[in-house]
Coordinates of C-alpha atoms in Angstrom, one line a residue:
X1 CA 80.2 258.5 114.6
X2 CA 82.0 258.1 118.0
X3 CA 85.3 258.5 116.3
X4 CA 84.6 262.1 115.0
X5 CA 87.0 264.3 116.9
X6 CA 87.7 261.6 119.4
X7 CA 90.5 259.1 119.6
X8 CA 90.2 255.3 119.3
X9 CA 91.6 254.6 122.8
X10 CA 88.8 256.9 124.3
X11 CA 86.1 255.4 122.1
X12 CA 86.8 251.8 122.5
X13 CA 85.0 251.1 125.9
X14 CA 82.1 253.3 125.1
X15 CA 81.5 251.6 121.6
X16 CA 81.5 248.1 123.4
X17 CA 79.0 249.3 126.0
X18 CA 76.8 251.1 123.6
X19 CA 76.4 248.2 121.2
X20 CA 75.9 245.8 124.1
X21 CA 72.8 248.0 125.2
X22 CA 71.7 248.8 121.6
X23 CA 72.8 245.8 119.5
X24 CA 70.4 246.6 116.6
X25 CA 69.2 249.7 114.7
X26 CA 65.6 249.1 115.7
X27 CA 66.7 248.8 119.4
X28 CA 68.5 252.1 119.3
X29 CA 65.5 253.7 117.5
X30 CA 63.2 252.6 120.2
X31 CA 65.3 253.6 123.2
X32 CA 64.5 256.8 125.1
X33 CA 66.8 259.8 124.3
X34 CA 67.8 260.1 127.8
X35 CA 69.1 256.4 127.9
X36 CA 71.1 257.0 124.8
X37 CA 72.6 260.3 126.2
X38 CA 73.5 258.4 129.5
X39 CA 75.5 255.9 127.5
X40 CA 77.3 258.7 125.7
X41 CA 78.1 260.5 128.8
X42 CA 81.7 261.5 129.0
X43 CA 82.4 261.3 125.2
X44 CA 81.4 264.8 124.6
X45 CA 80.0 266.5 121.4
X46 CA 76.6 265.2 122.6
X47 CA 74.9 266.3 119.4
X48 CA 76.4 263.2 117.9
X49 CA 74.4 261.1 120.2
X50 CA 71.2 262.7 119.4
X51 CA 71.7 262.7 115.7
X52 CA 72.7 259.0 115.8
X53 CA 69.4 258.3 117.6
X54 CA 67.5 260.2 115.0
X55 CA 69.4 258.5 112.2
X56 CA 68.3 255.1 113.7
X57 CA 64.7 256.2 113.7
X58 CA 65.0 257.5 110.2
X59 CA 66.6 254.1 109.0
X60 CA 63.7 252.2 110.6
X61 CA 61.1 254.4 109.4
X62 CA 62.2 255.0 105.8
X63 CA 64.5 251.9 105.1
X64 CA 62.9 249.1 106.8
X65 CA 65.6 249.0 109.6
X66 CA 68.4 248.2 107.0
X67 CA 71.3 250.8 106.6
X68 CA 71.1 252.2 103.0
X69 CA 73.9 251.3 100.7
X70 CA 73.4 254.3 98.4
X71 CA 75.8 257.1 99.4
X72 CA 73.3 259.8 98.5
X73 CA 70.7 258.2 100.9
X74 CA 73.4 257.9 103.6
X75 CA 74.1 261.5 103.4
X76 CA 70.4 262.5 104.2
X77 CA 70.8 260.8 107.6
X78 CA 71.3 263.1 110.6
X79 CA 74.8 263.8 111.6
X80 CA 76.3 262.2 108.5
X81 CA 78.6 264.3 106.3
X82 CA 80.7 263.6 103.3
X83 CA 83.6 262.1 105.3
X84 CA 81.4 260.0 107.5
X85 CA 79.3 258.8 104.5
X86 CA 82.5 257.8 102.6
X87 CA 83.9 255.9 105.4
X88 CA 80.9 254.0 106.2
X89 CA 80.0 253.1 102.5
X90 CA 83.4 252.3 101.5
X91 CA 84.4 250.2 104.5
X92 CA 81.0 248.4 104.9
X93 CA 80.1 248.2 101.3
X94 CA 83.3 248.6 99.3
X95 CA 81.7 251.6 97.6
X96 CA 84.2 253.6 95.6
X97 CA 83.8 256.7 97.9
X98 CA 86.6 259.0 99.0
X99 CA 87.3 260.0 102.6
X100 CA 89.0 263.1 103.9
X101 CA 90.0 263.5 107.6
X102 CA 92.8 264.8 109.7
X103 CA 95.3 262.0 108.9
X104 CA 94.5 261.8 105.2
X105 CA 94.4 265.6 104.9
X106 CA 98.1 265.6 106.1
X107 CA 99.1 262.7 103.9
X108 CA 97.6 264.0 100.7
X109 CA 98.8 267.6 101.3
X110 CA 102.4 266.2 101.5
X111 CA 101.9 263.9 98.5
X112 CA 100.7 266.9 96.5
X113 CA 103.3 269.3 97.9
X114 CA 100.3 271.5 98.9
X115 CA 101.3 274.2 101.3
X116 CA 98.1 276.3 101.3
X117 CA 95.2 276.4 103.7
X118 CA 93.7 272.9 103.9
X119 CA 90.4 274.1 105.0
X120 CA 89.9 276.8 102.3
X121 CA 87.6 276.1 99.4
X122 CA 90.7 275.7 97.1
X123 CA 92.3 273.2 99.5
X124 CA 89.3 271.2 100.0
X125 CA 88.5 270.8 96.3
X126 CA 92.1 269.7 95.7
X127 CA 92.2 267.3 98.3
X128 CA 88.7 265.7 97.8
X129 CA 89.7 265.3 94.2
X130 CA 92.9 263.6 95.1
X131 CA 91.1 261.4 97.5
X132 CA 88.7 260.2 94.8
X133 CA 91.5 259.7 92.1
X134 CA 93.6 257.5 94.2
X135 CA 90.7 255.0 94.8
X136 CA 90.7 251.6 92.9
X137 CA 87.8 250.0 91.4
X138 CA 87.6 247.4 94.2
X139 CA 88.9 247.5 97.6
X140 CA 88.2 251.1 98.4
X141 CA 87.4 250.4 102.0
X142 CA 90.8 248.8 102.6
X143 CA 92.6 251.4 100.8
X144 CA 90.9 254.2 102.8
X145 CA 91.7 252.5 106.1
X146 CA 95.3 251.9 104.9
X147 CA 95.6 255.6 103.9
X148 CA 94.2 256.7 107.3
X149 CA 96.6 254.3 109.1
X150 CA 99.5 255.5 106.9
X151 CA 98.9 259.2 108.0
X152 CA 98.3 258.2 111.6
X153 CA 101.3 255.9 112.1
X154 CA 104.0 257.0 109.6
X155 CA 103.1 260.4 108.0
X156 CA 102.7 262.0 111.5
X157 CA 102.5 265.8 112.1
X158 CA 106.0 266.0 113.6
X159 CA 109.1 263.9 112.8
X160 CA 107.2 261.6 110.1
X161 CA 108.8 258.2 109.7
X162 CA 109.5 258.8 106.0
X163 CA 112.2 255.9 105.8
X164 CA 109.6 253.3 106.1
X165 CA 106.9 255.1 104.1
X166 CA 105.6 253.0 101.1
X167 CA 105.2 256.2 98.9
X168 CA 108.2 258.0 99.9
X169 CA 109.4 257.9 96.4
X170 CA 106.3 259.8 95.2
X171 CA 106.5 262.6 97.8
X172 CA 107.6 266.0 96.7
X173 CA 107.4 267.3 100.3
X174 CA 110.0 264.8 101.6
X175 CA 112.1 265.3 98.6
X176 CA 112.3 269.1 99.1
X177 CA 112.7 268.8 102.9
X178 CA 109.4 270.6 103.6
X179 CA 107.7 268.0 106.0
X180 CA 107.8 270.6 108.8
X181 CA 105.9 273.3 106.8
X182 CA 103.4 271.1 105.0
X183 CA 100.6 271.0 105.6
X184 CA 100.2 274.5 106.7
X185 CA 99.5 274.7 110.5
X186 CA 96.4 276.6 111.4
X187 CA 96.9 279.1 114.2
X188 CA 95.1 277.9 117.4
X189 CA 92.1 280.0 118.3
X190 CA 92.6 282.4 121.1
X191 CA 91.4 280.9 124.4
X192 CA 88.9 283.0 126.3
X193 CA 88.7 282.6 130.1
X194 CA 85.3 282.4 131.6
X195 CA 84.1 282.2 135.2
X196 CA 80.8 280.2 135.9
X197 CA 78.9 278.9 139.0
X198 CA 77.0 275.7 139.4
X199 CA 74.5 275.6 142.1
X200 CA 73.8 272.7 144.3
X201 CA 70.4 273.6 145.8
X202 CA 69.1 271.5 148.7
X203 CA 65.6 271.0 149.8
X204 CA 65.8 268.6 152.6
X205 CA 67.6 265.4 151.5
X206 CA 67.0 266.3 147.8
X207 CA 69.0 268.3 145.3
X208 CA 67.7 270.2 142.2
X209 CA 68.5 269.1 138.7
X210 CA 67.4 271.0 135.6
X211 CA 67.3 269.7 132.0
X212 CA 68.9 272.0 129.4
X213 CA 67.1 273.4 126.3
X214 CA 67.9 272.2 122.7
X215 CA 69.7 275.3 121.5
X216 CA 72.7 275.6 123.8
X217 CA 75.6 273.8 125.2
X218 CA 74.8 270.1 126.4
X219 CA 71.3 270.3 125.0
X220 CA 68.9 267.7 126.3
X221 CA 71.4 266.8 129.3
X222 CA 70.7 267.4 132.9
X223 CA 72.6 269.7 135.0
X224 CA 72.9 271.7 138.1
X225 CA 71.8 275.3 137.6
X226 CA 74.7 276.9 136.0
X227 CA 75.5 280.5 134.6
X228 CA 78.2 283.1 134.3
X229 CA 79.4 284.6 137.7
X230 CA 80.5 288.2 137.9
X231 CA 80.5 289.1 141.6
X232 CA 83.9 288.9 143.5
X233 CA 83.1 289.4 147.4
X234 CA 81.3 286.7 149.3
X235 CA 78.3 288.8 150.0
X236 CA 77.9 289.8 146.5
X237 CA 78.4 286.3 145.2
X238 CA 75.6 285.3 147.5
X239 CA 73.2 288.1 146.2
X240 CA 74.2 287.3 142.6
X241 CA 73.5 283.6 142.9
X242 CA 70.2 284.2 144.8
X243 CA 69.0 286.6 141.9
X244 CA 70.2 284.3 139.2
X245 CA 68.3 281.4 140.7
X246 CA 65.1 283.4 141.4
X247 CA 65.1 284.5 137.8
X248 CA 65.9 281.1 136.2
X249 CA 64.3 278.6 138.5
X250 CA 61.6 280.8 140.2
X251 CA 63.0 279.8 143.6
X252 CA 64.1 281.7 146.8
X253 CA 67.5 280.4 148.2
X254 CA 70.1 281.2 150.7
X255 CA 73.7 280.7 149.8
X256 CA 75.6 278.5 152.1
X257 CA 79.2 277.9 150.9
X258 CA 81.5 277.2 148.0
X259 CA 82.1 273.5 147.8
X260 CA 84.8 273.3 145.2
X261 CA 86.3 274.7 141.9
X262 CA 86.7 272.8 138.7
X263 CA 88.8 274.1 135.8
X264 CA 87.9 272.7 132.4
X265 CA 87.9 273.6 128.6
X266 CA 85.0 273.8 126.2
X267 CA 85.9 274.6 122.6
X268 CA 87.9 277.9 122.8
X269 CA 86.9 278.7 126.3
X270 CA 88.9 277.9 129.5
X271 CA 86.3 277.8 132.2
X272 CA 86.8 278.2 136.0
X273 CA 83.7 276.6 137.5
X274 CA 82.8 277.3 141.0
X275 CA 80.6 274.8 142.9
X276 CA 78.3 276.7 145.3
X277 CA 75.8 275.1 147.8
X278 CA 72.4 276.8 148.7
X279 CA 69.2 275.9 150.3
X280 CA 65.6 276.9 149.9
X281 CA 65.0 280.0 151.9
X282 CA 62.3 280.1 154.4
X283 CA 61.3 283.6 153.2
X284 CA 62.0 285.5 150.1
X285 CA 64.9 288.1 150.2
X286 CA 63.4 290.8 148.1
X287 CA 66.6 292.8 148.2
X288 CA 68.5 290.1 146.4
X289 CA 65.8 289.6 143.9
X290 CA 65.1 293.2 143.1
X291 CA 68.4 295.1 143.6
X292 CA 70.9 292.8 141.9
X293 CA 71.3 293.9 138.2
X294 CA 71.9 290.7 136.1
X295 CA 73.8 290.9 132.8
X296 CA 72.2 290.1 129.5
X297 CA 71.8 286.3 129.2
X298 CA 70.5 284.5 126.1
X299 CA 70.2 281.1 127.7
X300 CA 66.8 279.6 127.2
X301 CA 64.8 278.6 130.2
X302 CA 65.3 275.0 131.6
X303 CA 63.0 272.4 130.0
X304 CA 62.4 270.8 133.4
X305 CA 63.3 270.9 137.0
X306 CA 63.4 267.9 139.3
X307 CA 64.1 267.3 143.0
X308 CA 66.2 264.1 143.4
X309 CA 67.9 262.1 146.0
X310 CA 71.7 262.1 145.5
X311 CA 71.7 258.3 144.7
X312 CA 69.1 258.9 141.8
X313 CA 71.6 261.2 139.9
X314 CA 73.2 258.1 138.5
X315 CA 70.1 257.6 136.4
X316 CA 70.3 260.9 134.6
X317 CA 72.7 261.9 131.8
X318 CA 75.1 264.7 132.9
X319 CA 78.0 266.5 131.3
X320 CA 81.5 265.6 132.7
X321 CA 81.6 268.5 135.2
X322 CA 78.0 267.8 136.3
X323 CA 79.0 264.1 136.9
X324 CA 81.9 265.3 139.0
X325 CA 79.4 267.5 141.1
X326 CA 77.2 264.6 141.5
X327 CA 80.0 262.3 142.9
X328 CA 81.0 265.2 145.1
X329 CA 77.6 265.5 146.8
X330 CA 77.1 261.8 146.9
X331 CA 80.1 261.4 149.0
X332 CA 79.4 264.4 151.2
X333 CA 77.2 264.7 154.2
X334 CA 74.3 267.0 154.3

């Protein structure tokens, strides 16, 4: 699960820490979701952590705490698709189940000489059929791992090391000199720039942390109030931030200063995140609340709001930029 869309070198430390804290399925199932998310923090794609947690509960409740061997039952677990089910059951139980992921897609496309869209219906049917046909009656787990390694280490996207490939003689793509055009490279999605603000709101020696709803980015995690920012001048920025916080958190604040700027990417968005500091206002500024026209926003309300000491932020699961903000304010004077 951790290896989905994440490299081995990134996963290794997280995996070791995770299984040390949750060594059994029952232990994972019994853990609070916030604790699971805190252990996952930094890996991204946090839905995987919540689904893994749900799968552990389902295994305990429906399978007596034992991971099911039947691939059809495995597919019913939250967060388990065809590839993951095939990888788990073939490697763990030597089930004759195929796998198809980035490395084997490239390997199989070249062995078939298939130059079409690999993610099309035709391409997927062809590649899954091939992945199943190459499996032997026994040893499917080892073969699947070998195929992934072959794709990762030898049949690489650029300049594949064909001279040491054990199946070079079977590869029409290499024979025809088409390794640079097969598989067909998908066009990268257009990157959309976004400008957002994250607000550190102070009340005495505490700061405000909010929990995000279940339908949006970073669902279930805690964060500093965050939203798209449109104003340009300092005065208009202060007014927009005050209006947004009044609308989202039902708080009256005074803008203080901009603390930092963080640039980061989320899927197809390149985000410029401005970190602003504010404080609870002694009196409401009705002009800011009533005169600033906020753009349409489909974000759900925050699940919960908490005022925390900076040192308490370490106990809450945050997204990557949220953790950077936490470190920033933990190291700063009031």
